[in-house]
Tab-separated table of C-alpha atoms and ligand atoms in Angstrom:
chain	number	residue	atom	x	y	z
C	154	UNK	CA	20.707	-5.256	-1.290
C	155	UNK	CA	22.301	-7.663	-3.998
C	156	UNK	CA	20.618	-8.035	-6.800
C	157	UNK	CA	18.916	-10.933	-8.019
C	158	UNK	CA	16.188	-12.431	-10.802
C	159	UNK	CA	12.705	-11.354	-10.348
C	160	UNK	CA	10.520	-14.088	-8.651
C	161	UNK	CA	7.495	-13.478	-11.161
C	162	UNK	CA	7.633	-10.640	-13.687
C	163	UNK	CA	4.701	-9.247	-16.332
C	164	UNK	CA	5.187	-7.999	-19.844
C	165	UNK	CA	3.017	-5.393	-21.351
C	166	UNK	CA	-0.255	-7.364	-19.343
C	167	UNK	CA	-4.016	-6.359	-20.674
C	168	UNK	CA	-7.458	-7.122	-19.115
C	169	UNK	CA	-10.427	-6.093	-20.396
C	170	UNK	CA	-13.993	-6.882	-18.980
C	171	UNK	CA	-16.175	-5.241	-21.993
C	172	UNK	CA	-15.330	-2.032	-22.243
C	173	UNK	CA	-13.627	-1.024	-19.503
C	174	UNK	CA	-10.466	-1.706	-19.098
C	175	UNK	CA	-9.191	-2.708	-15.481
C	176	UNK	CA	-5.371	-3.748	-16.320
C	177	UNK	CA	-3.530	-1.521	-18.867
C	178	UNK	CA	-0.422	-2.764	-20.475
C	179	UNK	CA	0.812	-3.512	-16.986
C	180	UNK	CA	5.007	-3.950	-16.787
C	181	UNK	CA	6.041	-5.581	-13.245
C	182	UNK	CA	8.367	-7.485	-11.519
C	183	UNK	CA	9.074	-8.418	-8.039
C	184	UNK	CA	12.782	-9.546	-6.751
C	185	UNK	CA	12.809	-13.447	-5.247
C	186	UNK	CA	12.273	-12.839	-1.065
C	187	UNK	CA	10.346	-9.360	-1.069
C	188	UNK	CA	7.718	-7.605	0.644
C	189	UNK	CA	5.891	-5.517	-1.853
C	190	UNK	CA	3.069	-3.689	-1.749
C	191	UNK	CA	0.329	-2.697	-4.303
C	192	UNK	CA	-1.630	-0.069	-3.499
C	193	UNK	CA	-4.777	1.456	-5.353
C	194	UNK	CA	-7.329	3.237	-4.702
C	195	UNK	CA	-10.549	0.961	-4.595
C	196	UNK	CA	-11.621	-0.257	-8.461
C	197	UNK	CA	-7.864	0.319	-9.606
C	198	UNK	CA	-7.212	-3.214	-10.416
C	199	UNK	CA	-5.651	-4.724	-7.645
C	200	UNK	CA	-7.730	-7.929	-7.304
C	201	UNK	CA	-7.799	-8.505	-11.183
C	202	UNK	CA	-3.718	-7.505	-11.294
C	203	UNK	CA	-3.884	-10.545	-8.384
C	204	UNK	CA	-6.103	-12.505	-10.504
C	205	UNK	CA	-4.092	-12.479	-12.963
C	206	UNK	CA	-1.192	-13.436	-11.886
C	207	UNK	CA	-2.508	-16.244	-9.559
C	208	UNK	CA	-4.006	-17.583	-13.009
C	209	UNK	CA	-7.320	-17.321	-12.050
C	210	UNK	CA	-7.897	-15.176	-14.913
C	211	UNK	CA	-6.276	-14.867	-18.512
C	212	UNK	CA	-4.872	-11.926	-19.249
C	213	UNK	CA	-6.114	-10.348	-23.067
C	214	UNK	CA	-2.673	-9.752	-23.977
C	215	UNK	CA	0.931	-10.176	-22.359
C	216	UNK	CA	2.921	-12.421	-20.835
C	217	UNK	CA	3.520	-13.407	-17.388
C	218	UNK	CA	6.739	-15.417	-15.785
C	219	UNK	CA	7.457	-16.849	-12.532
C	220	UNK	CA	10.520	-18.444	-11.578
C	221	UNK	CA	12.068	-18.074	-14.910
C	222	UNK	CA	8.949	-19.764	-16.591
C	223	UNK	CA	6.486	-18.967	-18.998
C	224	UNK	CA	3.213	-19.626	-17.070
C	225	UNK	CA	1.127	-17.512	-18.694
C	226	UNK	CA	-0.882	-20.354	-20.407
C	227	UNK	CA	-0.384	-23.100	-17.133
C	228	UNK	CA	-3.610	-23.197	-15.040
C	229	UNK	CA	-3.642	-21.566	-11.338
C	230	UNK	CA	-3.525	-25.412	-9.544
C	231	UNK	CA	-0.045	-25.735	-11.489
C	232	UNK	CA	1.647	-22.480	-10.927
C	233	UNK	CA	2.410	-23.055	-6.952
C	234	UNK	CA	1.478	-19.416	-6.275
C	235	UNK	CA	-0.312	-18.665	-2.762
C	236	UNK	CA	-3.221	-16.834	-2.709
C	237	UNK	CA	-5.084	-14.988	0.528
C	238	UNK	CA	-8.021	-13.846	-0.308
C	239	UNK	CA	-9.699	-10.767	1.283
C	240	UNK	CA	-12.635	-12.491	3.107
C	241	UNK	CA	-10.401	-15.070	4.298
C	242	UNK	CA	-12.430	-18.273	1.993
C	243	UNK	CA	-12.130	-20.973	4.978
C	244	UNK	CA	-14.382	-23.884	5.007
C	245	UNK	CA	-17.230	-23.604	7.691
C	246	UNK	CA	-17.537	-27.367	7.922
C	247	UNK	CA	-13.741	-28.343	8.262
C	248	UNK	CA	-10.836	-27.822	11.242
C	249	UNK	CA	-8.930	-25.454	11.426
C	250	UNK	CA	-6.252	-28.534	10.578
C	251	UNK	CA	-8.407	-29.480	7.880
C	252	UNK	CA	-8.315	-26.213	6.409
C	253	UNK	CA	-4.678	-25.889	6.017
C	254	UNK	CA	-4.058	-29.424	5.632
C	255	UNK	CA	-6.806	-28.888	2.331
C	256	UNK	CA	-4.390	-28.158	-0.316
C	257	UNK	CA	-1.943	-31.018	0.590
C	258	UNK	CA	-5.000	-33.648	0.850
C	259	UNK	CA	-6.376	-32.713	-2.393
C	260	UNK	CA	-3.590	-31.999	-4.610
C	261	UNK	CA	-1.890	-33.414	-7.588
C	262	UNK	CA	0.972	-35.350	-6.015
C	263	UNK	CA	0.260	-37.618	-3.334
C	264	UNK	CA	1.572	-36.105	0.849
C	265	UNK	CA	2.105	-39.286	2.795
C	266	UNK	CA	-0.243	-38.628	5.703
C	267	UNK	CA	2.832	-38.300	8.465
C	268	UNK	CA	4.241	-35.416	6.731
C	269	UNK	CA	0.495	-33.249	5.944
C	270	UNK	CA	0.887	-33.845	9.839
C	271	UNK	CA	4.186	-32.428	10.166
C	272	UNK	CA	3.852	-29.598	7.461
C	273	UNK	CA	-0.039	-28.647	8.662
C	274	UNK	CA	1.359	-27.957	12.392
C	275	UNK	CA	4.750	-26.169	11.160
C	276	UNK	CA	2.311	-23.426	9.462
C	277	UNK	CA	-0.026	-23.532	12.335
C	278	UNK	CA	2.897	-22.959	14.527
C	279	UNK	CA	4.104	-20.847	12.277
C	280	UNK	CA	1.350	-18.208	12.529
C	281	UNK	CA	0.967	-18.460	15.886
C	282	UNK	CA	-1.925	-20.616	16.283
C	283	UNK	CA	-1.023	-23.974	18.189
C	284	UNK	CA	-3.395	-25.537	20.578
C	285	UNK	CA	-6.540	-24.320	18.092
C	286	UNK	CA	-6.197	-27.118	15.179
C	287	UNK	CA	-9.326	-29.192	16.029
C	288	UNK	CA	-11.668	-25.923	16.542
C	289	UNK	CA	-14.296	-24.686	13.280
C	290	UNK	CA	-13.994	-21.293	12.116
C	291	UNK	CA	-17.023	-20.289	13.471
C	292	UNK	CA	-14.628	-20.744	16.836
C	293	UNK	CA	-12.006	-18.502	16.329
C	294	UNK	CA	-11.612	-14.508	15.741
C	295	UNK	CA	-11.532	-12.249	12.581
C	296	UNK	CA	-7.324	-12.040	13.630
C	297	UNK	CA	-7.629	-15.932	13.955
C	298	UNK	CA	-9.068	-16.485	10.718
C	299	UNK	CA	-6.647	-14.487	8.922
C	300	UNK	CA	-3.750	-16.312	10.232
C	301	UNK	CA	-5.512	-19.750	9.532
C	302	UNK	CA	-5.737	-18.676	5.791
C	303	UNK	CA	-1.916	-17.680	5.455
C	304	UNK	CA	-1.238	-20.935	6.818
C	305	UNK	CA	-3.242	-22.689	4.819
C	306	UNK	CA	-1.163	-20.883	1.790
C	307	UNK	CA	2.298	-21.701	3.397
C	308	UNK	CA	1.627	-24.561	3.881
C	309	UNK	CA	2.371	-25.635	0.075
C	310	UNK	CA	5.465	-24.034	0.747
C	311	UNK	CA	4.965	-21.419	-2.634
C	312	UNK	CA	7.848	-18.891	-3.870
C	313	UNK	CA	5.040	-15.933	-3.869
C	314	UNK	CA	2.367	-15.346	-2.470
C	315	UNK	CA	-0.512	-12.836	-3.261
C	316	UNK	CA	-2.524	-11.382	-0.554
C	317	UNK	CA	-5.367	-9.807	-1.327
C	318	UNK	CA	-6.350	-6.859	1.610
C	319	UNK	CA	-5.542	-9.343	4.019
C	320	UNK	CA	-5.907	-7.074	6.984
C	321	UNK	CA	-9.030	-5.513	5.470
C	322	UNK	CA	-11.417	-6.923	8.185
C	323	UNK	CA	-9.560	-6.668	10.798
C	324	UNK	CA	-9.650	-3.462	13.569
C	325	UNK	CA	-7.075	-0.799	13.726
C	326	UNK	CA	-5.116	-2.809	17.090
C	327	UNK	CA	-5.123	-5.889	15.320
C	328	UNK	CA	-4.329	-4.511	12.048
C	329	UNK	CA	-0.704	-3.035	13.364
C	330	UNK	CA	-0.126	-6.288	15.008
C	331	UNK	CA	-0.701	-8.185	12.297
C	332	UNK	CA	1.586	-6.015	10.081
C	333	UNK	CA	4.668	-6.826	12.313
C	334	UNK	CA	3.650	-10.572	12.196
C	335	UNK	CA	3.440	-10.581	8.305
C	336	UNK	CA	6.600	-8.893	7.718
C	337	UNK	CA	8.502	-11.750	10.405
C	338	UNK	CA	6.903	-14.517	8.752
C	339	UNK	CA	7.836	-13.704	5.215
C	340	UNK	CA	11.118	-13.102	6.763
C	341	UNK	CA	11.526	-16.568	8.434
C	342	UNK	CA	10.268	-18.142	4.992
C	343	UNK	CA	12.163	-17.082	2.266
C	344	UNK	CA	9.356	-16.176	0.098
C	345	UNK	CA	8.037	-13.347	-1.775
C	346	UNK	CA	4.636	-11.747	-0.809
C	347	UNK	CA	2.691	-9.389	-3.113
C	348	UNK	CA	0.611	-7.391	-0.720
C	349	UNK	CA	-2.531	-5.562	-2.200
C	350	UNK	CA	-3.651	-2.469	-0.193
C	351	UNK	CA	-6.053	0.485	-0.564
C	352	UNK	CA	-4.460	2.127	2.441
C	353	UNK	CA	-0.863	4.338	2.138
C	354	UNK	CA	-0.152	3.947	5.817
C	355	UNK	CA	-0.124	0.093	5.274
C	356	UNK	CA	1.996	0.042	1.819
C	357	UNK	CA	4.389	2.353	3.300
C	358	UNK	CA	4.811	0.494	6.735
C	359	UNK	CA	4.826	-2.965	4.928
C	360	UNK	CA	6.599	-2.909	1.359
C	361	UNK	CA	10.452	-3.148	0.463
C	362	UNK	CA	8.663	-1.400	-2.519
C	363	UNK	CA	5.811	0.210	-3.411
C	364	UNK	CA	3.889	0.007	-6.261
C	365	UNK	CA	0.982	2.420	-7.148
C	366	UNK	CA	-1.714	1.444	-9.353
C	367	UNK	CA	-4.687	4.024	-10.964
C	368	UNK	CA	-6.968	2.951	-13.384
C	369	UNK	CA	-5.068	-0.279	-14.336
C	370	UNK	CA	-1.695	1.548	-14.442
C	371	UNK	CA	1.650	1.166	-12.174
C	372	UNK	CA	2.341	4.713	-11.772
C	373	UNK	CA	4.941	4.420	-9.335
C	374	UNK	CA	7.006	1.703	-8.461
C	375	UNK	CA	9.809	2.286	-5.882
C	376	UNK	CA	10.678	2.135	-1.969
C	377	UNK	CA	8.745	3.794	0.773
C	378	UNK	CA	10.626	6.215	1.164
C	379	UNK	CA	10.993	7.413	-2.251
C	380	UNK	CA	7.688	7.536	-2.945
C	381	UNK	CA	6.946	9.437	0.236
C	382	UNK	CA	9.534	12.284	-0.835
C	383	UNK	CA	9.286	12.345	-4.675
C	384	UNK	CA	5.806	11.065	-5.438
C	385	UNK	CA	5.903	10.892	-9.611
C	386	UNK	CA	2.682	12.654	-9.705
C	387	UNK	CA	0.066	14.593	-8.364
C	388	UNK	CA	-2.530	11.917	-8.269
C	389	UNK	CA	0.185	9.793	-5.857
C	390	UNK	CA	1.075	12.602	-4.239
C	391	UNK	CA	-2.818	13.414	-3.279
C	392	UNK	CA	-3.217	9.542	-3.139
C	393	UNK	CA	-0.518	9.733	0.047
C	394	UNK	CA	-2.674	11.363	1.567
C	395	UNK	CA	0.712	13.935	3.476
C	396	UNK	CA	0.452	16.781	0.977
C	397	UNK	CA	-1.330	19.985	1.120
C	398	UNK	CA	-2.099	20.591	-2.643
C	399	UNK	CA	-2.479	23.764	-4.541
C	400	UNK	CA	-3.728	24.301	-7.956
C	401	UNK	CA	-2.269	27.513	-9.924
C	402	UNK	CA	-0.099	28.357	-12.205
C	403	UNK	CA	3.537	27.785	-12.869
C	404	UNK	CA	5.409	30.373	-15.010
C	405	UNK	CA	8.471	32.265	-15.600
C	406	UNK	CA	10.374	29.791	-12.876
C	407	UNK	CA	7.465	30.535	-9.792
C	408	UNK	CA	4.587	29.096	-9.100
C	409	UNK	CA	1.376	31.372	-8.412
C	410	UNK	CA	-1.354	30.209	-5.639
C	411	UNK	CA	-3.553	31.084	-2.803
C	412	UNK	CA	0.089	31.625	-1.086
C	413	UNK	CA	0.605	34.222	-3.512
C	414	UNK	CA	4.287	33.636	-5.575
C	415	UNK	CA	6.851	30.713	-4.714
C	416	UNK	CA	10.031	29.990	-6.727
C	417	UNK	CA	10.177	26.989	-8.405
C	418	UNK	CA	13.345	24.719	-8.796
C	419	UNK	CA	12.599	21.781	-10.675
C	420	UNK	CA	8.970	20.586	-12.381
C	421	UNK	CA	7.670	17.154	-12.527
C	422	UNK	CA	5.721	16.416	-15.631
C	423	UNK	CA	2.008	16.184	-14.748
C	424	UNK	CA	-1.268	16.880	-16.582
C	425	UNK	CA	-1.881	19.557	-14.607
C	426	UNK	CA	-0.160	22.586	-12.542
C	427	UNK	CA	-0.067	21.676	-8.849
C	428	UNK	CA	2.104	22.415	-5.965
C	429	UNK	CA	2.762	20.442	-3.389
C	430	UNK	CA	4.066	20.152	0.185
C	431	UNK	CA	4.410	18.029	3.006
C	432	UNK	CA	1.764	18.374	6.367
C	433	UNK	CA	4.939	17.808	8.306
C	434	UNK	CA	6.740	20.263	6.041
C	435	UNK	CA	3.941	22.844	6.734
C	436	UNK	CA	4.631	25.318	9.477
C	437	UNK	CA	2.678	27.824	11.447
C	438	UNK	CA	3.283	31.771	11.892
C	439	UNK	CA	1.221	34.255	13.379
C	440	UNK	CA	-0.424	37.125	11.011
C	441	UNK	CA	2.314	39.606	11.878
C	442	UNK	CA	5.145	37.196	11.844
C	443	UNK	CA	8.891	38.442	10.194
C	444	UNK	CA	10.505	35.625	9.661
C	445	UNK	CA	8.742	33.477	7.344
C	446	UNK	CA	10.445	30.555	5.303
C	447	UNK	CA	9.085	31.510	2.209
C	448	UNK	CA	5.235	31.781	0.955
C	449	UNK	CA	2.973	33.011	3.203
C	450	UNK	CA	-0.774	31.294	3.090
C	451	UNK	CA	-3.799	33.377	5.689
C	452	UNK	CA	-5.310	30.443	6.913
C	453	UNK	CA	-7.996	30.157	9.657
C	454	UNK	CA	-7.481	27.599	12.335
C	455	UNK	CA	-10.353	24.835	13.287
C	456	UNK	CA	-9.502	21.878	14.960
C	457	UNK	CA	-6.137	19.718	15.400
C	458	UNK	CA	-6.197	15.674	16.456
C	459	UNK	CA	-3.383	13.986	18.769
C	460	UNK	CA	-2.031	10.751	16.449
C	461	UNK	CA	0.023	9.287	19.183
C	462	UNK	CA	3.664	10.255	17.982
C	463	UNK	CA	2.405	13.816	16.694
C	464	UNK	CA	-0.743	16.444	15.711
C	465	UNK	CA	-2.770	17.350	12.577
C	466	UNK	CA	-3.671	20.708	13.421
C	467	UNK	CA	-6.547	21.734	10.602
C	468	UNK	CA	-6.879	25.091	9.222
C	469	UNK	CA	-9.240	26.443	6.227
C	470	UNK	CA	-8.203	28.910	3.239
C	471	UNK	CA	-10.349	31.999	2.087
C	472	UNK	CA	-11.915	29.601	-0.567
C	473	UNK	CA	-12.366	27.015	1.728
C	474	UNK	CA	-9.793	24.600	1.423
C	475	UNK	CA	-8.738	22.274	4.264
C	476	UNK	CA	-4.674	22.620	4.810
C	477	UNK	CA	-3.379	20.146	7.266
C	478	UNK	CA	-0.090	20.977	9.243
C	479	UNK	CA	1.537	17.926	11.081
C	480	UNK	CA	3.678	18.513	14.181
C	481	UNK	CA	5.704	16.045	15.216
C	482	UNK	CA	6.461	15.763	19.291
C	483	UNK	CA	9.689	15.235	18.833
C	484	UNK	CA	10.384	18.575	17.908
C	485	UNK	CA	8.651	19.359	21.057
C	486	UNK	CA	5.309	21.191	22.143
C	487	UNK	CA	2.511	22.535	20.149
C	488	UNK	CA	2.300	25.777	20.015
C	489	UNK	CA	-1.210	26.911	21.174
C	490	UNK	CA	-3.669	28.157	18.773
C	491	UNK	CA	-7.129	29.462	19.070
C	492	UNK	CA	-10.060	28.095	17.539
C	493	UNK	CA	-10.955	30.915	14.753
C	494	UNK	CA	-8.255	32.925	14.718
C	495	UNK	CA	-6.180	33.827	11.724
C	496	UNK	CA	-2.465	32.147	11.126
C	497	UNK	CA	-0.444	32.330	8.481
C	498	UNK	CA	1.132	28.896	7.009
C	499	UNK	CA	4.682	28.672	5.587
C	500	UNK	CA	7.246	26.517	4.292
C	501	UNK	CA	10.739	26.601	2.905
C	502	UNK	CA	9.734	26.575	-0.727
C	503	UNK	CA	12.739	24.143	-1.654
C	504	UNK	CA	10.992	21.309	-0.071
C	505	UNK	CA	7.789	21.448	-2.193
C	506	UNK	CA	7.181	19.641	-5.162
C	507	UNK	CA	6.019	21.364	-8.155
C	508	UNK	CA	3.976	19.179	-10.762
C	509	UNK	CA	3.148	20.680	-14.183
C	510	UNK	CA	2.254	20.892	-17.535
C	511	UNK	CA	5.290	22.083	-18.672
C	512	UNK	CA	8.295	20.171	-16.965
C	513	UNK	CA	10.877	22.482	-19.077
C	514	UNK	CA	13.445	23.003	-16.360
Y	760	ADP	P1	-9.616	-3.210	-6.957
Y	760	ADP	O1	-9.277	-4.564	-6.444
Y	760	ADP	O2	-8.417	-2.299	-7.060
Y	760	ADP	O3	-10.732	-2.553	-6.209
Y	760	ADP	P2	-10.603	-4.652	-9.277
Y	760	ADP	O4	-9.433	-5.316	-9.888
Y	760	ADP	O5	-11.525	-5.477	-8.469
Y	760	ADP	O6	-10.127	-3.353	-8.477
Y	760	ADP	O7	-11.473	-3.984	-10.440
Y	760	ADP	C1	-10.923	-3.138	-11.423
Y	760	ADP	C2	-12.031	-2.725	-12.363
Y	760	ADP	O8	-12.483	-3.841	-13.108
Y	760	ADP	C3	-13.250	-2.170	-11.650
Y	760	ADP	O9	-13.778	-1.124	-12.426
Y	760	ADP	C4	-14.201	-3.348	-11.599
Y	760	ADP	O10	-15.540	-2.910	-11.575
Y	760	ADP	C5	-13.874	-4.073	-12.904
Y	760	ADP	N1	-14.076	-5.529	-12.789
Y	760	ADP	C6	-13.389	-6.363	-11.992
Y	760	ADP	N2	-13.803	-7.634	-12.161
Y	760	ADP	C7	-14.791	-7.614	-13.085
Y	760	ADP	C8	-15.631	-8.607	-13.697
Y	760	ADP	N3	-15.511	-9.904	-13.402
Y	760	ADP	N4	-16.527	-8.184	-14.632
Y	760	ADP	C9	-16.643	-6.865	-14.946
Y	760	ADP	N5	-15.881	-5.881	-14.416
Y	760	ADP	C10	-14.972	-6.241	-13.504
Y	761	MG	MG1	-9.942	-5.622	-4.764
């Protein structure tokens, strides 16, 4: 990837609603024709980061540029940044061509009527919705409506634009589809989106890069993968929702658990002790087994669930914990377990990730 000047970037950017605040000295960039995703757990920040950005809101301190411009004092009609908002905002009374044609009607400059024509049915086109211009929204679908407000975005032909849990509404089918269709659009365009999602699958699947917000923080900003196999810290790695977690106690180079000892390599800073491994890291033994890779964890087994391209097979600690192993079909069949039984879990302790207090080595 060659490198090349951020599209919009944020310095040190602070908003406060009373007392709480939502956006916390937030640093941030994107490079010019991106996907990136922003995921948060609900009441992170993500709309107000959006918000913000978009110029909808002022931030209380910090800057924010876009394109190489200052724009942190320039209203949001002026900034030619796209916004999709999460319940879609259409207008019940107009066309679907009147709703993407809205922005070019009623803007600052003047569109000759022959090219709001031209440039409405491009985006319509573009999104895959020709033949439904003269409907209402009350006459399309939840997928339809989605795609009406992206075009209704592109259709100003923006740099960036900021998408606020756009496939939020829609069911899981539709969802998938749409994430293909996103990604190929933004492709085709040449523009930068800024993706805002509460779900890990979604970031993951969707972003060049990730970046992971909690409590008005970026706590991670990277690719996919990266932040799949070195999440910065516990609370990302538990965010992920592909670890089995362990509180204990790291000392003398091991780390001590309900798995008994495992050696330790390296330590990520973190407020906390916590070890952590991968479900598809995870692998099951019987009680008497020899050869194990390294800790051994007594679990009891309960349930499993097919996902398609592999299984979560669910087991349960002494104290009750829930440790999730994920086998992947590739590697061929499930073994076959019995509901109840004992197992024991293991793992080759070089592929966990150790978070703790302490990050001396
Ligand atoms: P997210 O989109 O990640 O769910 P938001 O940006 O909507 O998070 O909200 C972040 C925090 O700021 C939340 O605690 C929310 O309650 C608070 N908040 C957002 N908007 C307002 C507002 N207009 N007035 C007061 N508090 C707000
Ligand atoms: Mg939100």
């Amino acid at each position: 990837m060659t490198q090349s000047d951020p599209i919009f970037r944020l310095e040190g950017v602070t908003r406060r609603y009373g007392n709480l605040t939502a956006l916390d000295g937030i640093d941030f960039g994107a490079e010019d024709n991106s996907y990136i995703a922003l995921l948060g757990p609900s009441g992170s920040g993500k709309t107000s980061l959006l918000r913000v950005i978009a110029g909808f809101e002022a931030p209380d301190t910090g800057r924010i540029w876009f394109q190489g411009r200052d724009i942190t004092d320039l209203p949001a009609h002026e900034r030619g940044i796209g916004f999709v908002f999460q319940n879609f905002a259409l207008f019940p009374h107009l066309t679907i061509f009147e709703n993407v044609a809205f922005g070019l009607r009623n803007g600052a400059t003047k569109v000759p009527d022959a090219e709001i024509t031209d440039r409405v049915r491009a985006s319509i086109d573009m999104v895959g919705l020709a033949g439904l211009e003269d409907r209402n929204p009350d006459q399309i679908s939840g997928g339809q409506k989605q795609r009406v407000a992206l075009a209704r975005s592109l259709v100003m032909q923006p740099k960036l634009v900021l998408l606020d849990e756009p496939l939020g509404a829609l069911d899981a089918n539709l969802r998938e589809r749409m994430q293909t269709e996103l990604r190929t659009i933004r492709e085709r365009l040449d523009v930068t989106f800024l993706h805002v999602t509460g779900s890990e699958t979604e970031a993951l699947a969707m972003g060049d890069r990730v970046a992971v917000l909690d409590a008005g923080r970026i706590v991670q900003y990277d690719t996919p993968d990266a932040i799949y196999d070195r999440p910065i810290i516990s609370d990302v790695a538990l965010f992920l929702n592909r670890f089995n977690l362990f509180e204990g106690t790291l000392k003398d180079g091991s780390f001590h658990g309900a798995f008994g000892a495992a050696p330790v390599s390296s330590v990520r800073a973190n407020d906390s002790d916590v070890y952590a491994i991968r479900y598809d890291r995870t692998r099951i033994f019987d009680t008497d087994a020899s050869d194990l890779p390294g800790p051994a964890l007594p679990v009891r087994y309960l349930a499993s669930e097919y996902l398609g391209s592999s299984i979560i097979f669910l087991f349960e600690t002494a104290d009750h914990k829930t440790v999730e192993v994920d086998h992947h079909l590739s590697l061929g069949e499930p073994r076959d377990l019995s509901v109840g039984q004992n197992y024991i879990l293991s793992w080759d302790p070089a592929q966990a990730i150790v978070f703790g207090k302490e990050a001396a080595q």
